[in-house]
PDB file of C-alpha atoms in Angstrom:
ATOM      1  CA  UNK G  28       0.000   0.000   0.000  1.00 49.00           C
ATOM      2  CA  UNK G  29       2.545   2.713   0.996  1.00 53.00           C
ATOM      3  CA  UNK G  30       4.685   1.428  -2.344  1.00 54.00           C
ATOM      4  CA  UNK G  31       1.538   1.932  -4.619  1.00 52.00           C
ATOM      5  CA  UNK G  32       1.169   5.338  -3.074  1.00 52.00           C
ATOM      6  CA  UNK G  33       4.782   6.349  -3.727  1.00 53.00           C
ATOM      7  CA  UNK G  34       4.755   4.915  -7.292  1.00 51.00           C
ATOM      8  CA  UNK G  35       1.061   6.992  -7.764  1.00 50.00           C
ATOM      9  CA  UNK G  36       2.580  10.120  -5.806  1.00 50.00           C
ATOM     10  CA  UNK G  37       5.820   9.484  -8.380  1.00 49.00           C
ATOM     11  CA  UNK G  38       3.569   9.300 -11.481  1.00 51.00           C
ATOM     12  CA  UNK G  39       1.642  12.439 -10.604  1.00 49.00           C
ATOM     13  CA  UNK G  40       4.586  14.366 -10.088  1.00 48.00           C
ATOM     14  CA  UNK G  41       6.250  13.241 -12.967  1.00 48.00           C
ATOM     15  CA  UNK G  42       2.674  14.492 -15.253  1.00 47.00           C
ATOM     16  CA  UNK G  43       2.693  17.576 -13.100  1.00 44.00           C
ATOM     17  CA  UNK G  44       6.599  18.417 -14.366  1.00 47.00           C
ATOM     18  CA  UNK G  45       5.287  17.694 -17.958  1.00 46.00           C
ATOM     19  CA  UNK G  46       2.497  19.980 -18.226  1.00 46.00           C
ATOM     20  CA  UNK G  47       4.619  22.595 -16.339  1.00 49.00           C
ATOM     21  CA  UNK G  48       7.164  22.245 -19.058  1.00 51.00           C
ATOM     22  CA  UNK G  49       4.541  22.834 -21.766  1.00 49.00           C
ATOM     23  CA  UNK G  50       3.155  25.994 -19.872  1.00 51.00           C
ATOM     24  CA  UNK G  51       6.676  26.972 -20.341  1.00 56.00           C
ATOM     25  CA  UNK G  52       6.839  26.237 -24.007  1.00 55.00           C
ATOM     26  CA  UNK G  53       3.124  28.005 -24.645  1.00 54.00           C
ATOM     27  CA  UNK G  54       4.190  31.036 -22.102  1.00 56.00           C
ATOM     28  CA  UNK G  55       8.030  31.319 -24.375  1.00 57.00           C
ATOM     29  CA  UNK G  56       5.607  31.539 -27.828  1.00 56.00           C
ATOM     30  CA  UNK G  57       3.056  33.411 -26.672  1.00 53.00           C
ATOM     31  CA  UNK G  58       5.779  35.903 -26.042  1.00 57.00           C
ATOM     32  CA  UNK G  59       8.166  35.398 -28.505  1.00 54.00           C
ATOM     33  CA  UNK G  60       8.126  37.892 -31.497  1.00 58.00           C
ATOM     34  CA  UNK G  61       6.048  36.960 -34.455  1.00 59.00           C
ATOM     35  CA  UNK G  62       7.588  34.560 -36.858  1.00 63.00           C
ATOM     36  CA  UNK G  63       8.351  35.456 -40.807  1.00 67.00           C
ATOM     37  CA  UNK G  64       5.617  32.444 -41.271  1.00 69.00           C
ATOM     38  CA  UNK G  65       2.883  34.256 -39.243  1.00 73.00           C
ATOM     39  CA  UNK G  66       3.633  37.996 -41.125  1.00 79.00           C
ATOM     40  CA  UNK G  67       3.372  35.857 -44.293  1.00 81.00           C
ATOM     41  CA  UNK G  68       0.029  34.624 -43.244  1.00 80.00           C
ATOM     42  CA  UNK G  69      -1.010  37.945 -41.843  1.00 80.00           C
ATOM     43  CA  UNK G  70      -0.551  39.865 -45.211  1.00 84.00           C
ATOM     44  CA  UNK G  71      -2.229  37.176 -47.531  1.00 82.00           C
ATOM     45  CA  UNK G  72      -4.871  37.274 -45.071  1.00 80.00           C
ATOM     46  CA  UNK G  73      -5.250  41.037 -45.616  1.00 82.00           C
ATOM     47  CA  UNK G  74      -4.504  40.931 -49.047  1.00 84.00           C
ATOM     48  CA  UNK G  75      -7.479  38.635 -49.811  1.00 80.00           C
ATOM     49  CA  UNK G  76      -9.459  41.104 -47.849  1.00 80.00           C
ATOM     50  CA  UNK G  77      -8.635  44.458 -49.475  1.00 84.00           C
ATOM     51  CA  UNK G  78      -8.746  43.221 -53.282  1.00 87.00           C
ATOM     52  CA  UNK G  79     -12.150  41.738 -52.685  1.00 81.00           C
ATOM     53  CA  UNK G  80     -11.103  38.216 -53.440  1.00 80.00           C
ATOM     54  CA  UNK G  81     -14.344  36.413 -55.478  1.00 85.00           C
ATOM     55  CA  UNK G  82     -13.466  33.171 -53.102  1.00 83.00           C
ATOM     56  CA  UNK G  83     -13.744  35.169 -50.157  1.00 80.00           C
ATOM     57  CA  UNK G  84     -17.011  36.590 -51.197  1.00 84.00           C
ATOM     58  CA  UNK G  85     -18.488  34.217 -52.130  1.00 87.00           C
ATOM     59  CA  UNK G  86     -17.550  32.672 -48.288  1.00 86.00           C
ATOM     60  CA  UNK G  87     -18.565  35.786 -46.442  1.00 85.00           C
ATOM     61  CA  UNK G  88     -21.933  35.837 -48.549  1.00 89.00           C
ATOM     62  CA  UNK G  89     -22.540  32.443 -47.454  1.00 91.00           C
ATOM     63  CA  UNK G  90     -21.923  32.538 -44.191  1.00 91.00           C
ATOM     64  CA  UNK G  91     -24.023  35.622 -43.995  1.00 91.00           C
ATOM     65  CA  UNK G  92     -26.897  33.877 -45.588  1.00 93.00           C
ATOM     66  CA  UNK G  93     -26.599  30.968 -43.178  1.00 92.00           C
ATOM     67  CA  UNK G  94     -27.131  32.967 -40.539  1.00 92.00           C
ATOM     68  CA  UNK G  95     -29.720  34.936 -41.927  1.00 93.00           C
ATOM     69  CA  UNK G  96     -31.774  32.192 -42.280  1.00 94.00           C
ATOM     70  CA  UNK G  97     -30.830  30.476 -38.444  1.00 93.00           C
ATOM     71  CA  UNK G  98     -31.611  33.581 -36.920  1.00 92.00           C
ATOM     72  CA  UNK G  99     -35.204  34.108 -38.651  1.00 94.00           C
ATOM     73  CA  UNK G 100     -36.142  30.217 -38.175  1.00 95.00           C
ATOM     74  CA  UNK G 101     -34.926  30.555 -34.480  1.00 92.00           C
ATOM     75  CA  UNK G 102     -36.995  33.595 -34.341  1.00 91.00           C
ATOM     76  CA  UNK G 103     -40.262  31.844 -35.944  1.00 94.00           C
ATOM     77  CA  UNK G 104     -39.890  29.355 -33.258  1.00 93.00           C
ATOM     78  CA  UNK G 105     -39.146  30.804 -30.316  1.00 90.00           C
ATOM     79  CA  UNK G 106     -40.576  34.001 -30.379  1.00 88.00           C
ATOM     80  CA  UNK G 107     -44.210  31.557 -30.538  1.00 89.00           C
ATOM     81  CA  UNK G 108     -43.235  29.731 -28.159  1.00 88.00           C
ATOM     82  CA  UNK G 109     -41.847  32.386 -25.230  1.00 86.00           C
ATOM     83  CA  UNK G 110     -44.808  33.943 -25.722  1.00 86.00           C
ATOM     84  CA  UNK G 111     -46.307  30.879 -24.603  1.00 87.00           C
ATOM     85  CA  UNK G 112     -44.037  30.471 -21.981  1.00 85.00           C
ATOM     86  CA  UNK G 113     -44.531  34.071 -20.487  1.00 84.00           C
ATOM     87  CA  UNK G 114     -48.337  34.024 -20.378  1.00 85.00           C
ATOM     88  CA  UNK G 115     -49.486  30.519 -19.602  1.00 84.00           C
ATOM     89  CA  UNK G 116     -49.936  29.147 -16.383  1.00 86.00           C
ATOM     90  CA  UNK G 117     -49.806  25.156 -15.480  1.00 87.00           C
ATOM     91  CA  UNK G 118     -47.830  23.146 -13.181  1.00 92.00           C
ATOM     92  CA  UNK G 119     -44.330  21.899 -13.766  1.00 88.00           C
ATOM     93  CA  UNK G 120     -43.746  25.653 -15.483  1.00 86.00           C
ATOM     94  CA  UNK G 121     -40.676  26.439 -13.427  1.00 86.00           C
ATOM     95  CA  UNK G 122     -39.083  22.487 -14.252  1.00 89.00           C
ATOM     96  CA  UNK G 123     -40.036  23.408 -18.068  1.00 86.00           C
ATOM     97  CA  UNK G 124     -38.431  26.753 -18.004  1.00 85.00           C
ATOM     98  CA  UNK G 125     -35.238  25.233 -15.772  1.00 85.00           C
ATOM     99  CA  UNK G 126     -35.039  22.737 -18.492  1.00 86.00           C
ATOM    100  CA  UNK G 127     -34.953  24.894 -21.449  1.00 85.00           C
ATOM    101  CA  UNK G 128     -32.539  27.481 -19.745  1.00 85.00           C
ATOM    102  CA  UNK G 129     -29.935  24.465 -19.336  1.00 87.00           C
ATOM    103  CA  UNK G 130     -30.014  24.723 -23.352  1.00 87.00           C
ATOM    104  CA  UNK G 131     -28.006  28.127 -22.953  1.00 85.00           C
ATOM    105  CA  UNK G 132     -24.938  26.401 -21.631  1.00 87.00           C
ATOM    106  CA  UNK G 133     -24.503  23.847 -24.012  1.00 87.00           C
ATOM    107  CA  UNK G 134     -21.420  24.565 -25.683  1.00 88.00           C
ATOM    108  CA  UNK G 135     -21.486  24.432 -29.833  1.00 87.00           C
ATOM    109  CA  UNK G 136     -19.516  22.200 -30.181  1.00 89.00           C
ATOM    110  CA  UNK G 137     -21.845  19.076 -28.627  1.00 90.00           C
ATOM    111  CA  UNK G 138     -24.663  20.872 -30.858  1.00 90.00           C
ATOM    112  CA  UNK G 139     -22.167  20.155 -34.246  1.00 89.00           C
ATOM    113  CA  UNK G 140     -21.640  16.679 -32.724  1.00 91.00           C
ATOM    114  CA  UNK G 141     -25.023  16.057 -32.271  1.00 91.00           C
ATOM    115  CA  UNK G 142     -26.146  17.505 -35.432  1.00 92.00           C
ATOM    116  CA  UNK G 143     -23.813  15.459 -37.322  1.00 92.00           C
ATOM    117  CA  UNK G 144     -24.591  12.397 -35.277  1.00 92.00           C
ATOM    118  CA  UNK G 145     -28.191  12.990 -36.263  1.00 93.00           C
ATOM    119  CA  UNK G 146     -27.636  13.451 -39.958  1.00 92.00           C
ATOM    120  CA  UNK G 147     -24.527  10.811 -40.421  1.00 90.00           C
ATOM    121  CA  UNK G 148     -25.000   8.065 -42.681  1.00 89.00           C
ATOM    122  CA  UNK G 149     -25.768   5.878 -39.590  1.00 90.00           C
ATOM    123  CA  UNK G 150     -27.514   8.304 -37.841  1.00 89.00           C
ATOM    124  CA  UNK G 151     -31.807   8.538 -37.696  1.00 93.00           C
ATOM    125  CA  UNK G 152     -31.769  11.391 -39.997  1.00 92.00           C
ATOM    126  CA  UNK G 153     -29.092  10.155 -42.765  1.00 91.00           C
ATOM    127  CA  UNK G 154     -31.415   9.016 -45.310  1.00 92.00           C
ATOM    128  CA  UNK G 155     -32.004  12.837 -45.803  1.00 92.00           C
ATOM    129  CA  UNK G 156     -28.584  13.568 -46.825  1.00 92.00           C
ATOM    130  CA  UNK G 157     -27.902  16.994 -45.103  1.00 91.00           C
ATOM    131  CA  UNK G 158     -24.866  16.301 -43.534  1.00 89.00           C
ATOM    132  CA  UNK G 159     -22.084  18.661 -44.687  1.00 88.00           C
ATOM    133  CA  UNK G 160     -24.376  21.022 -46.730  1.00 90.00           C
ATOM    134  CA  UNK G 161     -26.004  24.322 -45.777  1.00 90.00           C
ATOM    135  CA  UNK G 162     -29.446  23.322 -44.401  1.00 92.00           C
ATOM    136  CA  UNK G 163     -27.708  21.038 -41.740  1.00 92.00           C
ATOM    137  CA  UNK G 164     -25.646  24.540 -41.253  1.00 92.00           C
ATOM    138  CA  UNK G 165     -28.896  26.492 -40.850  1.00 93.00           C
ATOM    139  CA  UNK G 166     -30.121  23.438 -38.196  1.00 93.00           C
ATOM    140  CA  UNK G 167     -27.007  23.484 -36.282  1.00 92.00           C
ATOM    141  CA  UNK G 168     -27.296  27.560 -35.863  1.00 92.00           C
ATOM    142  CA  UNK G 169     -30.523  27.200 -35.076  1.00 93.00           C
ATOM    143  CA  UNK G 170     -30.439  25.363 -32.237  1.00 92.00           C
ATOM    144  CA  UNK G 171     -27.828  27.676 -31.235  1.00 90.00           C
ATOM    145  CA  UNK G 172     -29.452  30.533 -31.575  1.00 90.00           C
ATOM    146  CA  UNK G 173     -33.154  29.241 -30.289  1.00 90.00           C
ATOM    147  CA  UNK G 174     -32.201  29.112 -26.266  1.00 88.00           C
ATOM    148  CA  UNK G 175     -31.507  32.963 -26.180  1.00 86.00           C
ATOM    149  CA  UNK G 176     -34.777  33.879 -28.099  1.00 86.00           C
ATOM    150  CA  UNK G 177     -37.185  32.269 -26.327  1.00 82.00           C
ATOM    151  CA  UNK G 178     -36.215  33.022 -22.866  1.00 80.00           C
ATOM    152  CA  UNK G 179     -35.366  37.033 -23.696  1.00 76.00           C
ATOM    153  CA  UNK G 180     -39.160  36.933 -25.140  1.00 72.00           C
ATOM    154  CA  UNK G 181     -40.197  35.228 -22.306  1.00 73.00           C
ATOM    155  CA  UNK G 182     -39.187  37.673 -19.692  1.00 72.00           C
ATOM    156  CA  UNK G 183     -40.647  40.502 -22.528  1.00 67.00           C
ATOM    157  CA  UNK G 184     -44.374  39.183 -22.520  1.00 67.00           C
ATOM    158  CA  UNK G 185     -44.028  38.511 -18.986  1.00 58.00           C
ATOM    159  CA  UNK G 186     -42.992  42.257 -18.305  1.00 55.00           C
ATOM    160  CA  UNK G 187     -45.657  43.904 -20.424  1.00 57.00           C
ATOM    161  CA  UNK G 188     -48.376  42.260 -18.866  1.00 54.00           C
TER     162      UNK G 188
END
């Protein structure tokens, strides 16, 4: 027993010196002057911005539109439903609400996981085909995007009243 705790109490300190030494290494680049790679990367970044690359368009415009569309689809459903949510009355309404605030802290990436779970080959929804195109895009944002607008309406309807 007191050998197995040395040997753990060895192997702990022996992790503990190897993540020290890559603080070290992550504190000496983080403030070590810019390498020639980085400028490099750095001015074809901004060149592709300031000559209005047609690539880069075409990226931004994309991107744009899928949020565009998230955010109105998010909106469509959850403005309906805080509405709901501020005005009615029945019981379990504060285990509901608790439930659907958890949503908020999800992190986006387990919403992309579970997306593409959903709409993998294997997954319930693969016979649609989405995965890796816009619409599962639009999906993924909106299930982002849904937890904040249904709450902040919410508290609105429940205000005015």
């Amino acid at each position: 027993s007191v050998v197995l705790n040395i040997i753990l109490l060895y192997r702990t300190l022996g992790s503990l010196s190897i993540f020290c030494q890559i603080d070290r290494d992550m504190e000496q680049r983080m403030t070590a002057p810019a390498d020639a790679g980085t400028l490099r990367s750095v001015s074809r970044a901004l060149d592709l911005l300031f000559t209005a690359d047609p690539a880069l368009g075409a990226i931004v415009v994309r991107s744009l539109w899928v949020s565009a569309c998230a955010s109105v689809l998010a909106c469509a459903i959850g403005l309906p439903l805080g509405a709901w949510l501020g005005v009615a009355h029945f019981r379990g309404k504060g285990v509901v609400l608790a439930f659907l605030n958890t949503f908020l802290a999800v992190p986006s990436v387990v919403v992309g996981l579970v997306v593409y779970l959903m709409l993998s080959r294997s997954g319930p929804l693969g016979a649609w085909g989405w995965l890796f195109s816009l619409k599962a895009m639009v999906v993924a944002q909106v299930l982002l995007v849904l937890p904040v607008v249904y709450p902040w309406f919410s508290r609105k309807v429940v205000v005015t009243q």
